[in-house]
Coordinates of C-alpha atoms in Angstrom, one line a residue:
M1 CA 83.2 27.6 166.4
T2 CA 84.5 24.4 164.7
K3 CA 80.8 23.0 164.8
L4 CA 79.5 26.2 163.4
L5 CA 81.7 26.4 160.5
R6 CA 80.9 22.7 159.9
T7 CA 77.3 23.8 159.6
I8 CA 77.9 26.6 157.4
L9 CA 80.0 24.3 154.8
I10 CA 77.3 21.6 154.9
F11 CA 74.7 24.5 153.8
L12 CA 76.6 25.7 151.2
I13 CA 77.4 22.3 149.7
F14 CA 74.1 20.7 150.0
K15 CA 71.4 23.6 150.1
I16 CA 72.7 26.0 147.3
D17 CA 71.9 25.2 143.7
W18 CA 75.3 26.4 142.5
R19 CA 74.2 26.3 138.7
K20 CA 71.5 28.7 139.3
L21 CA 73.8 31.0 141.2
F22 CA 76.7 30.6 138.4
L23 CA 73.7 31.5 135.8
V24 CA 72.6 34.4 138.0
S25 CA 76.4 35.6 138.5
S26 CA 77.3 35.5 134.7
I27 CA 74.3 37.6 133.7
L28 CA 75.2 40.3 136.2
T29 CA 78.7 40.4 135.0
I30 CA 78.0 40.5 131.5
G31 CA 75.3 43.1 132.0
S32 CA 78.0 45.2 133.9
V33 CA 80.5 45.0 130.9
L34 CA 78.0 46.2 128.7
I35 CA 76.9 49.1 130.6
L36 CA 80.7 49.9 130.9
I37 CA 81.3 49.7 127.0
S38 CA 78.1 51.9 126.1
S39 CA 79.3 54.5 128.6
L40 CA 82.6 54.6 126.5
P41 CA 83.0 58.0 124.4
Y42 CA 84.1 55.8 121.4
P43 CA 83.3 52.8 120.2
L44 CA 85.0 49.8 121.5
T45 CA 87.0 48.8 118.4
E46 CA 88.4 52.3 118.3
W47 CA 89.9 51.8 121.8
I48 CA 91.9 48.5 120.5
S49 CA 92.9 49.4 117.0
Q50 CA 95.2 51.7 115.4
P51 CA 93.8 55.1 113.8
H52 CA 94.0 55.4 110.2
P53 CA 96.0 58.7 109.5
A54 CA 93.7 59.5 106.3
I55 CA 90.4 59.0 107.9
S56 CA 88.5 62.0 109.8
S57 CA 85.1 62.7 110.2
Y58 CA 85.9 66.6 109.5
L59 CA 86.8 67.2 106.2
P60 CA 87.6 70.8 104.8
L61 CA 85.7 71.1 101.5
N62 CA 88.8 72.1 99.5
T63 CA 89.9 68.4 99.9
A64 CA 86.7 67.6 97.7
V65 CA 85.8 71.1 95.8
H66 CA 88.4 73.0 93.9
L67 CA 86.1 76.0 92.9
G68 CA 87.7 78.8 90.8
K69 CA 88.6 82.0 93.0
S70 CA 86.6 84.1 90.7
H71 CA 83.9 82.1 90.5
L72 CA 83.4 82.1 94.3
L73 CA 83.9 85.9 94.8
A74 CA 81.0 86.2 92.0
A75 CA 78.9 84.2 94.2
G76 CA 80.0 86.2 97.5
V77 CA 81.6 83.1 98.7
H78 CA 85.0 83.4 100.3
L79 CA 88.0 80.7 99.8
E80 CA 89.2 81.0 103.4
T81 CA 85.7 80.5 104.8
I82 CA 85.3 77.5 102.7
R83 CA 88.7 75.7 103.7
D84 CA 87.9 76.5 107.4
T85 CA 84.4 74.9 107.2
P86 CA 84.1 71.4 108.5
I87 CA 81.7 69.1 106.9
M88 CA 79.5 66.6 108.8
V89 CA 78.5 63.3 107.1
S90 CA 75.8 62.4 108.6
K91 CA 73.2 63.3 111.8
G92 CA 74.5 60.2 113.3
E93 CA 78.0 61.3 113.2
Q94 CA 77.0 64.8 114.3
K95 CA 75.3 63.4 117.5
T96 CA 78.7 61.3 118.3
S97 CA 80.7 64.4 117.8
R98 CA 78.8 66.3 120.4
R99 CA 78.7 63.6 122.8
R100 CA 82.6 63.3 122.5
K101 CA 83.1 67.2 123.1
G102 CA 81.3 66.9 126.4
S103 CA 83.3 63.9 127.4
S104 CA 86.2 64.5 129.9
R105 CA 87.6 61.1 128.9
V106 CA 88.1 62.2 125.3
K107 CA 91.3 64.3 126.3
S108 CA 93.6 61.1 126.7
I109 CA 92.8 59.9 123.2
N110 CA 91.9 62.8 121.1
M111 CA 94.3 61.8 118.3
V112 CA 92.2 58.8 117.8
S113 CA 89.7 59.3 114.4
P114 CA 86.6 57.1 114.1
P115 CA 86.6 54.9 111.0
A116 CA 84.6 56.4 108.1
P117 CA 82.4 54.6 105.4
Q118 CA 84.2 53.8 102.3
H119 CA 82.3 56.5 100.7
I120 CA 81.2 59.7 102.3
V121 CA 78.6 62.4 100.5
K122 CA 80.1 65.4 101.9
K123 CA 77.8 68.3 102.2
L124 CA 78.4 71.7 100.7
P125 CA 78.5 74.6 103.3
N126 CA 75.1 76.4 104.2
H127 CA 76.3 79.7 102.5
I128 CA 77.0 77.8 99.3
Q129 CA 73.9 76.0 99.2
K130 CA 72.0 79.0 100.2
H131 CA 73.3 80.7 97.0
L132 CA 72.5 77.9 94.9
S133 CA 69.1 77.7 96.2
S134 CA 68.8 81.4 95.2
L135 CA 69.5 80.3 91.3
T136 CA 67.2 78.6 88.8
P137 CA 68.1 75.4 88.0
D138 CA 70.0 76.3 84.7
K139 CA 72.2 78.9 86.5
A140 CA 72.7 76.4 89.2
L141 CA 73.9 74.0 86.6
A142 CA 75.9 76.7 85.2
F143 CA 77.7 77.1 88.6
A144 CA 78.5 73.6 89.0
K145 CA 79.6 73.2 85.3
R146 CA 82.3 75.9 85.6
D147 CA 84.0 74.1 88.5
I148 CA 83.9 70.9 86.9
E149 CA 85.5 72.5 83.9
N150 CA 88.4 73.8 86.5
A151 CA 88.7 70.4 88.3
S152 CA 92.3 70.3 89.6
V153 CA 94.2 67.1 88.6
T154 CA 93.3 64.3 91.3
S155 CA 95.8 61.7 92.5
D156 CA 95.4 58.0 91.4
D157 CA 95.2 56.6 95.1
D158 CA 91.1 56.8 95.4
P159 CA 90.1 53.2 96.5
E160 CA 87.1 53.6 95.0
L161 CA 88.0 54.6 91.1
Y162 CA 90.8 53.5 89.0
A163 CA 91.8 56.1 86.8
P164 CA 93.0 54.5 83.6
L165 CA 89.5 52.9 83.4
F166 CA 88.4 56.5 82.8
R167 CA 88.7 59.3 80.2
N168 CA 89.3 61.8 82.6
I169 CA 89.2 60.7 86.1
S170 CA 89.5 64.5 87.7
T171 CA 86.6 65.6 85.8
F172 CA 84.5 62.5 86.5
K173 CA 85.1 62.6 90.4
R174 CA 84.1 66.4 90.3
S175 CA 81.2 65.9 88.1
Y176 CA 79.8 62.9 90.3
E177 CA 80.2 64.9 93.3
W178 CA 78.3 67.6 92.1
M179 CA 75.6 65.3 91.0
E180 CA 75.3 64.0 94.5
W181 CA 75.3 67.5 96.0
M182 CA 72.7 69.1 93.8
L183 CA 71.1 66.7 91.2
K184 CA 66.9 66.8 91.3
V185 CA 64.8 64.8 88.8
Y186 CA 61.2 65.3 88.6
I187 CA 59.4 61.9 87.5
Y188 CA 55.9 62.5 85.8
E189 CA 53.2 60.6 87.6
E190 CA 51.0 60.2 84.4
G191 CA 50.9 57.1 82.5
R192 CA 49.0 54.0 82.8
K193 CA 50.6 50.5 84.2
P194 CA 52.3 48.5 82.7
I195 CA 53.8 50.5 80.2
F196 CA 54.5 53.3 82.5
H197 CA 55.5 52.9 86.1
T198 CA 56.1 48.9 85.8
P199 CA 59.8 47.7 85.6
H200 CA 60.7 44.6 83.6
R201 CA 63.4 43.5 85.4
T202 CA 64.4 40.0 83.7
G203 CA 65.9 39.1 80.0
I204 CA 68.5 41.0 78.1
Y205 CA 66.2 44.2 78.3
A206 CA 66.3 44.2 82.0
S207 CA 68.3 47.6 82.3
E208 CA 65.6 49.8 81.5
G209 CA 63.4 48.0 83.9
W210 CA 66.0 48.3 87.0
F211 CA 66.6 52.1 86.3
L212 CA 63.1 52.8 86.3
M213 CA 62.4 50.8 89.5
L214 CA 65.6 52.4 91.2
M215 CA 64.8 55.7 90.3
E216 CA 61.1 55.7 91.4
E217 CA 62.4 54.4 94.8
N218 CA 65.1 57.0 94.9
R219 CA 64.7 59.8 97.5
Q220 CA 68.1 61.3 97.1
F221 CA 67.6 62.5 93.6
V222 CA 63.7 62.6 93.2
T223 CA 61.9 65.7 93.7
K224 CA 58.3 66.2 94.0
D225 CA 58.5 69.9 93.0
P226 CA 59.1 70.3 89.1
E227 CA 60.2 74.1 89.6
K228 CA 63.3 72.8 91.2
A229 CA 64.1 70.1 88.8
H230 CA 67.2 69.6 86.7
L231 CA 65.9 66.9 84.7
F232 CA 62.6 65.3 84.0
Y233 CA 62.1 61.6 83.5
L234 CA 59.6 59.7 80.7
P235 CA 59.1 56.7 83.3
Y236 CA 58.0 54.3 80.5
S237 CA 59.2 50.7 79.6
A238 CA 60.0 50.2 76.0
R239 CA 59.8 46.4 76.5
Q240 CA 56.4 46.8 78.2
L241 CA 55.4 48.9 75.4
Q242 CA 56.3 46.2 72.7
M243 CA 54.3 43.5 74.9
E244 CA 51.4 45.4 75.4
L245 CA 50.7 47.1 72.0
Y246 CA 52.7 45.2 69.4
V247 CA 50.7 42.9 67.2
P248 CA 52.9 39.8 66.6
N249 CA 54.4 39.1 63.1
S250 CA 52.7 42.5 62.1
H251 CA 56.2 44.0 61.8
N252 CA 54.3 47.3 62.3
L253 CA 55.9 49.7 65.1
K254 CA 53.7 52.8 64.3
P255 CA 50.9 52.1 66.9
L256 CA 53.8 52.1 69.6
A257 CA 55.1 55.3 68.3
I258 CA 51.8 56.9 68.0
F259 CA 51.1 55.8 71.7
L260 CA 54.2 57.6 72.8
R261 CA 53.7 60.8 70.9
D262 CA 50.6 61.1 72.3
Y263 CA 51.8 60.5 75.8
V264 CA 54.4 63.4 75.4
N265 CA 51.7 65.7 73.6
M266 CA 49.4 65.2 76.8
L267 CA 52.4 66.1 79.1
A268 CA 53.1 69.3 76.9
A269 CA 49.7 70.4 77.1
K270 CA 49.2 69.7 80.7
Y271 CA 52.7 71.4 82.0
P272 CA 54.9 73.9 80.7
F273 CA 58.3 72.0 81.0
W274 CA 58.4 70.5 78.0
N275 CA 57.5 73.5 75.9
R276 CA 60.0 75.6 78.0
T277 CA 62.9 73.6 76.5
H278 CA 61.4 71.6 73.5
G279 CA 62.1 68.2 75.6
S280 CA 65.8 69.0 75.9
D281 CA 65.8 68.5 79.6
H282 CA 63.9 65.5 79.4
F283 CA 65.4 62.0 79.5
L284 CA 64.0 58.4 78.7
V285 CA 65.7 55.1 79.1
A286 CA 65.1 52.0 76.6
C287 CA 66.8 48.9 76.1
H288 CA 64.5 47.0 73.6
D289 CA 66.1 46.8 70.2
W290 CA 63.1 49.0 69.0
G291 CA 63.9 51.8 71.6
P292 CA 65.0 54.4 68.9
Y293 CA 62.5 53.7 66.3
I294 CA 59.2 54.4 68.4
L295 CA 60.5 57.8 69.0
K296 CA 60.0 58.6 65.2
E297 CA 56.4 60.1 65.2
H298 CA 57.4 63.1 67.6
E299 CA 60.3 65.1 66.2
E300 CA 61.3 66.8 69.4
L301 CA 61.2 63.6 71.2
Q302 CA 63.5 61.9 68.6
K303 CA 65.9 65.2 68.3
N304 CA 65.7 66.9 71.7
T305 CA 65.3 64.4 74.3
I306 CA 68.2 62.9 76.3
K307 CA 67.9 59.1 75.1
A308 CA 69.7 56.2 77.3
L309 CA 69.5 53.6 74.4
C310 CA 71.0 50.1 74.3
N311 CA 70.8 50.3 70.6
A312 CA 73.4 53.1 70.3
D313 CA 73.8 53.1 66.6
V314 CA 75.1 56.4 65.2
S315 CA 74.8 55.6 61.6
E316 CA 70.8 55.4 61.9
K317 CA 70.8 59.3 63.0
I318 CA 68.5 58.9 65.9
F319 CA 71.3 58.3 68.8
M320 CA 73.3 61.2 68.9
A321 CA 76.9 60.5 70.2
G322 CA 77.8 63.2 72.7
K323 CA 74.2 64.0 73.7
D324 CA 72.9 60.5 74.3
I325 CA 73.8 57.7 76.4
S326 CA 74.8 54.3 75.4
L327 CA 72.8 52.1 78.0
P328 CA 74.6 49.0 78.9
E329 CA 72.3 45.9 78.0
T330 CA 72.5 43.5 81.3
T331 CA 71.1 39.9 81.4
I332 CA 69.2 39.4 84.6
R333 CA 67.8 35.8 85.4
Q334 CA 67.0 36.2 89.1
P335 CA 65.9 39.7 90.0
R336 CA 66.4 39.0 93.9
R337 CA 70.0 38.1 93.0
P338 CA 71.3 40.5 90.3
Q339 CA 75.0 39.6 90.7
R340 CA 74.2 35.7 90.6
N341 CA 77.4 33.9 88.8
V342 CA 79.4 37.2 88.8
G343 CA 83.1 36.5 88.8
G344 CA 85.5 34.3 86.7
N345 CA 88.6 32.1 86.6
R346 CA 92.0 33.4 87.0
V347 CA 94.1 34.0 83.9
S348 CA 95.9 30.4 84.5
Q349 CA 92.4 28.7 84.2
R350 CA 91.6 30.3 80.8
P351 CA 92.7 27.8 78.4
I352 CA 90.2 29.2 75.4
L353 CA 91.6 31.9 73.3
A354 CA 88.1 33.1 72.4
F355 CA 84.6 32.0 72.7
F356 CA 81.3 32.9 71.0
A357 CA 77.9 30.9 71.1
G358 CA 74.9 32.4 69.6
H359 CA 72.3 32.6 66.8
R360 CA 73.3 33.5 63.3
H361 CA 70.9 36.8 63.0
G362 CA 72.4 40.0 61.8
R363 CA 75.1 40.8 59.3
V364 CA 78.2 40.1 61.3
R365 CA 77.5 36.7 62.9
P366 CA 77.2 34.8 59.9
T367 CA 80.7 36.0 58.6
L368 CA 82.1 35.2 62.2
L369 CA 80.7 31.5 62.1
K370 CA 81.8 31.1 58.3
Y371 CA 85.4 31.8 59.0
W372 CA 85.7 30.4 62.6
S373 CA 83.2 27.9 63.2
D374 CA 84.9 24.3 63.8
K375 CA 88.2 25.5 62.4
D376 CA 90.4 26.1 65.4
D377 CA 90.7 24.4 68.6
D378 CA 91.8 28.1 70.3
M379 CA 88.7 29.7 68.5
R380 CA 85.2 28.2 70.3
I381 CA 82.8 29.8 68.0
Y382 CA 79.5 28.2 67.7
G383 CA 75.9 29.1 66.7
P384 CA 73.7 27.7 69.4
L385 CA 76.0 26.3 71.9
P386 CA 76.0 22.3 70.6
N387 CA 75.2 19.5 73.2
R388 CA 78.7 18.0 72.7
A389 CA 80.2 21.5 74.3
S390 CA 77.7 22.2 76.8
R391 CA 78.0 18.6 78.3
V392 CA 81.4 19.7 79.1
M393 CA 80.9 23.4 80.2
S394 CA 77.9 25.6 80.2
Y395 CA 77.7 28.6 78.5
P396 CA 78.7 31.1 81.6
Q397 CA 81.6 28.7 82.4
H398 CA 82.9 28.9 78.7
M399 CA 83.2 32.5 79.3
K400 CA 84.9 32.3 82.5
S401 CA 87.2 29.7 80.9
S402 CA 88.2 31.9 78.0
K403 CA 90.7 34.9 77.4
Y404 CA 88.8 36.7 75.0
C405 CA 84.9 36.8 74.8
I406 CA 83.7 37.7 71.3
C407 CA 80.8 40.2 71.2
P408 CA 79.5 40.7 67.6
M409 CA 76.1 42.5 67.1
G410 CA 72.8 40.7 66.6
F411 CA 70.0 42.3 64.5
E412 CA 71.1 45.8 65.9
V413 CA 74.5 47.0 67.1
N414 CA 74.1 46.2 70.9
S415 CA 74.9 42.7 72.6
P416 CA 74.1 41.6 76.1
R417 CA 77.6 39.6 75.6
I418 CA 79.4 42.8 76.3
V419 CA 78.7 43.2 79.9
E420 CA 78.4 39.3 80.5
A421 CA 82.0 39.1 79.4
I422 CA 82.5 42.0 82.2
Y423 CA 80.8 39.7 84.8
Y424 CA 82.6 36.6 84.0
E425 CA 85.9 38.6 83.9
C426 CA 86.6 37.7 80.3
V427 CA 88.0 40.5 78.0
P428 CA 85.3 41.8 75.6
V429 CA 86.0 41.9 71.7
I430 CA 83.4 44.3 70.1
I431 CA 82.5 43.6 66.7
A432 CA 80.0 46.0 65.6
D433 CA 80.6 49.0 63.4
N434 CA 79.0 52.2 64.3
F435 CA 78.3 51.1 68.0
V436 CA 79.1 53.6 70.8
P437 CA 80.0 51.2 73.9
P438 CA 77.9 51.7 76.9
L439 CA 78.8 54.8 79.1
S440 CA 81.8 55.7 76.9
E441 CA 81.4 59.5 77.8
V442 CA 83.2 58.5 80.7
L443 CA 84.8 55.1 80.5
N444 CA 88.1 54.3 78.4
W445 CA 87.2 51.3 76.8
D446 CA 90.6 50.7 75.6
A447 CA 91.7 50.0 78.9
F448 CA 89.5 46.8 79.2
S449 CA 88.2 45.8 75.7
V450 CA 89.3 45.4 72.3
T451 CA 87.4 46.6 69.1
V452 CA 87.7 44.5 65.8
A453 CA 86.3 46.1 62.6
E454 CA 83.7 43.8 60.9
K455 CA 86.0 43.5 57.8
D456 CA 88.8 42.2 59.9
I457 CA 87.0 39.2 61.1
P458 CA 88.9 36.8 58.9
K459 CA 92.0 38.3 60.8
L460 CA 90.5 37.7 64.4
K461 CA 93.0 35.1 65.8
E462 CA 95.9 37.0 64.1
I463 CA 94.6 40.2 65.8
L464 CA 94.4 38.6 69.3
L465 CA 97.6 36.8 69.4
T466 CA 99.4 40.0 68.5
I467 CA 98.3 41.4 71.5
P468 CA 101.3 41.1 74.2
L469 CA 100.7 39.2 77.2
R470 CA 101.4 42.0 79.4
K471 CA 98.8 44.1 77.8
Y472 CA 96.3 41.4 78.2
L473 CA 97.1 40.7 81.9
I474 CA 96.7 44.5 82.3
M475 CA 93.2 44.6 80.5
Q476 CA 92.0 41.5 82.2
T477 CA 92.8 42.9 85.7
N478 CA 90.9 46.0 84.4
V479 CA 87.9 44.2 83.6
K480 CA 87.6 43.1 87.2
R481 CA 88.2 46.5 88.3
V482 CA 85.5 48.0 85.9
Q483 CA 83.2 45.3 86.8
K484 CA 81.5 47.3 89.9
H485 CA 80.4 50.0 87.6
F486 CA 78.0 47.6 85.7
L487 CA 76.3 45.9 88.7
W488 CA 72.9 46.2 89.7
N489 CA 72.3 46.3 93.4
L490 CA 69.1 45.9 95.0
Q491 CA 69.9 48.9 97.1
P492 CA 72.0 51.0 95.0
V493 CA 75.8 51.9 96.1
P494 CA 78.2 54.6 94.8
Y495 CA 79.6 54.4 91.3
D496 CA 77.3 51.3 90.4
L497 CA 75.4 50.9 87.3
F498 CA 72.3 53.0 88.5
H499 CA 74.6 55.9 89.7
M500 CA 76.8 55.5 86.5
I501 CA 73.8 55.8 84.1
L502 CA 72.2 58.8 86.0
H503 CA 75.6 60.4 85.8
S504 CA 76.1 60.3 82.1
I505 CA 72.5 61.4 81.6
W506 CA 73.4 64.4 84.3
L507 CA 76.8 65.0 82.3
S508 CA 74.4 65.3 78.8
R509 CA 72.3 68.0 80.9
L510 CA 75.3 69.7 82.0
N511 CA 76.6 69.7 78.5
Q512 CA 73.7 71.8 77.4
I513 CA 74.3 74.7 79.3
Q514 CA 76.2 77.8 78.7
V515 CA 78.8 78.6 81.4
A516 CA 78.0 82.3 80.5
Q517 CA 74.6 82.2 82.2
S518 CA 76.2 82.1 85.7
S519 CA 77.5 85.7 85.4

């Protein structure tokens, strides 16, 4: 027996490759563990983490939609039915829910709720969707508008939205929800490239190109059926139009305006949609300074169309406040990294009171430089950033090191510095009479910016110094909070700049609708 044991021991020590045995055993063990994990009715993280009391994959509709009772009864919808209707967020979550129902192990942990994504697009119950689908686009908009007007006051604890940044957070949230639920946009396929369907995504006019690109790539809001559309998009780029047709130094914009006039007339002759509303349910997006002026050869295009323009000057009677949208002017240098350099220094690392650097063109900048250029160490006001300053700090570093960033108008009322200041977390100081700030139909600019009248430029430092530190700190914090609403993303996310622009266009369309149409 002893000899046998000795033989077995020698065999185990000298004949078996222990490294290979260990590797095979490890693979088998890990494989077994993975198989066991995959069979669990919940993800592993849910077994070891505490459930969040506010999260659930089943949300009653009345947590998001407060439809008026008389409005719903007119539509044949009962409040009790809506309250009891669960809303599935996605097909993947529906499959997970069905798997959980069939698992006997769920009983022991049925109080645990799975983590939800940060933003949930809830679906309307089928009976409401069916009712809306039976309506014309205008009557469906009237249905939504009535509910938006009756939106109940929302709480201020939404992790995605900060109420003081908005004129009316309750109305905005309800309107945004309805946009996600029902908005459909038809994009005309006509128009030769590069003027049409070719986004220009760099430089100070990049906003029109980014919106064009993201709109044409979108699958949620775009429809191929114009009969279902609530809005019609004219997919041209004012920047591309200028590059293709403008004769340098000619100072003649008429050929551009005639080209656009002929394009609209072609659409009106080919389709019934323009003539049906005289263009009031159509929209365009143009960030080039000439955007308003190249509309002048077509009266309906200029007066009726919803215009998203960077050059939002109410004094010229082309941009109409309340109907048109002030488009944020964003400078994009690297299209693959649109958020490059976004961010700024903390308040304690902002020793400069106010900063501006730029060319002297326009009516405001010469006055600004006359009173403040090289006059005060606290007021770093320059023409083009001089070498003596750029050797110490670059242009972005100056903005990141300043409490206030001066944003005077250029040739036109708009300035890319406004959004640049927000990117670099510097409180914008807007100096441009007759300018409508970007997205001001929903955003409360007093919460995160300062507006100074052109006549008050000599008192600029005095005005800034009279702002209490506490108020400045609130504004600077709000600049960081509002930043998310001015960011371009290669893949749009809720409440980013793409969605904010589209929502403002949607809101303008809603304002055309008479609620009486729903009866």
